[in-house]
PDB file of C-alpha atoms in Angstrom:
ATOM      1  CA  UNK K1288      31.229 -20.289   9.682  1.00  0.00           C
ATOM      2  CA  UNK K1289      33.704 -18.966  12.100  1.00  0.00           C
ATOM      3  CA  UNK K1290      36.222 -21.784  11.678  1.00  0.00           C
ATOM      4  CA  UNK K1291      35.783 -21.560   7.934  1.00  0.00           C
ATOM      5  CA  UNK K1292      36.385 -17.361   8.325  1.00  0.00           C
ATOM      6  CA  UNK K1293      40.563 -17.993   7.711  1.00  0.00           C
ATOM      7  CA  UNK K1294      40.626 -19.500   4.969  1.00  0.00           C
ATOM      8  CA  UNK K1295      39.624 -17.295   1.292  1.00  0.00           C
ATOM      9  CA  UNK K1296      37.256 -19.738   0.867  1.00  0.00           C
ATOM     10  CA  UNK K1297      33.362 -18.756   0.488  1.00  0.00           C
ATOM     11  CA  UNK K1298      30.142 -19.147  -0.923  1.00  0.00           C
ATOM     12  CA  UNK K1299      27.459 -18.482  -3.813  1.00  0.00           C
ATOM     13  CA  UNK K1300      24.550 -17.173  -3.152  1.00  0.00           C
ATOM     14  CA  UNK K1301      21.822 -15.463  -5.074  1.00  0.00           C
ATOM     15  CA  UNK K1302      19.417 -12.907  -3.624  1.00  0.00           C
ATOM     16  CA  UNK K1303      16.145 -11.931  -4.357  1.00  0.00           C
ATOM     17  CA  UNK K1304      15.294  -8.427  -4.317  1.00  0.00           C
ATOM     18  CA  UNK K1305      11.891  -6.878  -4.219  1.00  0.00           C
ATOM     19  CA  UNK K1306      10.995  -3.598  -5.712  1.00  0.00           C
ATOM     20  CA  UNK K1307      11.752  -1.724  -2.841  1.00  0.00           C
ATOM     21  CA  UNK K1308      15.383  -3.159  -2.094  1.00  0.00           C
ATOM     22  CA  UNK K1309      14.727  -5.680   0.450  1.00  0.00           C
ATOM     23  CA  UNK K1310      16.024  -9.030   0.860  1.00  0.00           C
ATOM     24  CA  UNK K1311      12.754 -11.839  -0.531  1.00  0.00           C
ATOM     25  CA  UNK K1312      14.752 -15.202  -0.143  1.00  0.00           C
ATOM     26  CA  UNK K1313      18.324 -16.431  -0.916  1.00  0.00           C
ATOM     27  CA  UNK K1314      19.566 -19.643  -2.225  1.00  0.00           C
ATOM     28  CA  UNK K1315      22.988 -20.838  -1.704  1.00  0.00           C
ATOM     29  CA  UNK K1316      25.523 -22.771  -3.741  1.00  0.00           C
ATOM     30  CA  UNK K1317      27.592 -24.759  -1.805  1.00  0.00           C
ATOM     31  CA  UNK K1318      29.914 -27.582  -2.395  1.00  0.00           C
ATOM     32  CA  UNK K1319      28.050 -31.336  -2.044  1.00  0.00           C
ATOM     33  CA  UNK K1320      30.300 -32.224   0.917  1.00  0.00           C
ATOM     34  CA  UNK K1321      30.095 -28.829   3.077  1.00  0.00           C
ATOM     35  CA  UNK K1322      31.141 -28.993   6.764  1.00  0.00           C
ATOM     36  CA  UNK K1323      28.059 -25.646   7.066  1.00  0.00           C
ATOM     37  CA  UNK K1324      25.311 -26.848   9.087  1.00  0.00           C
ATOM     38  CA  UNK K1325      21.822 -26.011   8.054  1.00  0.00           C
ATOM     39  CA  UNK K1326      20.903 -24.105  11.360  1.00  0.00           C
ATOM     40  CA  UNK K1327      23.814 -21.774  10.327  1.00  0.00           C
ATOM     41  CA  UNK K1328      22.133 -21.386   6.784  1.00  0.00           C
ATOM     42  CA  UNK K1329      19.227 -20.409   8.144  1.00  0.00           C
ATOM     43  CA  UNK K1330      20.742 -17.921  10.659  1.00  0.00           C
ATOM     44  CA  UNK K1331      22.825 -16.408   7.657  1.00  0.00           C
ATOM     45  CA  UNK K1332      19.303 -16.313   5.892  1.00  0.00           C
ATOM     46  CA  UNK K1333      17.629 -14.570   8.679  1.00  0.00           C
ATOM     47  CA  UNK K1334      20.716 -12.098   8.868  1.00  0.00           C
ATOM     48  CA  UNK K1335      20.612 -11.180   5.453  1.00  0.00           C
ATOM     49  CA  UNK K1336      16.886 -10.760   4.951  1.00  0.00           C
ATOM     50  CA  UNK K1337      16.590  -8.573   8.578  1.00  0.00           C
ATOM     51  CA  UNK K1338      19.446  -6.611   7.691  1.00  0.00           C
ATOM     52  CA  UNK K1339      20.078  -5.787   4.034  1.00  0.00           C
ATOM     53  CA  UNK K1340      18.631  -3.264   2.055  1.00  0.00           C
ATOM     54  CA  UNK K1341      19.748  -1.850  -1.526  1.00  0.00           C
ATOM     55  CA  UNK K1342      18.988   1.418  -3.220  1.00  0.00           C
ATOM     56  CA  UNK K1343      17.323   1.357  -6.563  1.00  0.00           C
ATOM     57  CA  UNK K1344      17.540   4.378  -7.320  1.00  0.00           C
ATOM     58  CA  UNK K1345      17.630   4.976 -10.977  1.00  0.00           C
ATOM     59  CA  UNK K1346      16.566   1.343 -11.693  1.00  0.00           C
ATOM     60  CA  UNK K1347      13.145   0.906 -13.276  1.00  0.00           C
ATOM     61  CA  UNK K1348      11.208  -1.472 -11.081  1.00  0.00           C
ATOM     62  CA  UNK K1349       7.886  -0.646 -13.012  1.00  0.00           C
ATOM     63  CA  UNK K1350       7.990  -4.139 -15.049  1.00  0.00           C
ATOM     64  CA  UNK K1351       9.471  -6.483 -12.628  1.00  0.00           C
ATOM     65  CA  UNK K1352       8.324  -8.096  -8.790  1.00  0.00           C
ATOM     66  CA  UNK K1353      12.392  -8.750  -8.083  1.00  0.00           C
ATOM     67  CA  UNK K1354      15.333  -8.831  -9.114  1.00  0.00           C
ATOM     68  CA  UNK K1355      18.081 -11.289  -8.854  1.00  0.00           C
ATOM     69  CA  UNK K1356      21.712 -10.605  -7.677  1.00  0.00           C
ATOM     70  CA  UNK K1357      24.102 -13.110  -7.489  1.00  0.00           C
ATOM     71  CA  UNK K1358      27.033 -13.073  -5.669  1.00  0.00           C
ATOM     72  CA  UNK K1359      30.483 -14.844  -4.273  1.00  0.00           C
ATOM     73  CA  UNK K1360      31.642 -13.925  -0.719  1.00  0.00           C
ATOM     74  CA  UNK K1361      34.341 -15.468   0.986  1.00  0.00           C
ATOM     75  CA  UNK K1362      33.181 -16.351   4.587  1.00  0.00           C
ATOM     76  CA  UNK K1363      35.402 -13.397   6.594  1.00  0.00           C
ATOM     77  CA  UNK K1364      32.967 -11.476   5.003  1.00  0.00           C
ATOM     78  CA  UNK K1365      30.022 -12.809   6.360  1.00  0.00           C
ATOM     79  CA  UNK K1366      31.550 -12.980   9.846  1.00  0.00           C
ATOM     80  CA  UNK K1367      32.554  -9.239   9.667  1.00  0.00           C
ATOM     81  CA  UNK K1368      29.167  -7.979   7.933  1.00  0.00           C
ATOM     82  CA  UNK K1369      30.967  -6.736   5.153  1.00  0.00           C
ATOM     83  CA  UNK K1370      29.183  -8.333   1.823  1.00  0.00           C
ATOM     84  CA  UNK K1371      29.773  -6.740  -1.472  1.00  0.00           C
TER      85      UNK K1371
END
């Protein structure tokens, strides 16, 4: 990831959310030929699901187990911990 972090390229990824704003699982979109190895996938994975957590405030969660947000970050991001 760190030799991909100058370039505006990125990545898709979807997360799951549980009711109370933590990270369940995410799945990634990538290209078919990607030069990301699967240890760093699971590292990002690991990252994201440790330390992530949204506020739901004002969302009802009474009918739902998780919610999905999808996403495109561009891999600077990732290497500076500054998703949106």
């Amino acid at each position: 990831l760190e030799q991909l972090s100058n370039s505006e390229r990125g990545l898709n990824l979807t997360l799951y959310v549980s009711r109370d704003g933590k990270v369940l699982e995410v799945e990634f979109g990538l290209k078919k030929y990607t030069s990301i190895q699967s240890l760093e996938l699971e590292k990002l994975e690991d990252a994201l699901k440790s330390d992530i957590k949204f506020n739901l405030n004002g969302i009802n969660t009474k009918n739902t187990n998780f919610f999905l947000l999808p996403m495109s970050v561009i891999y600077r991001s990732i290497i500076d911990g500054d998703i949106r």
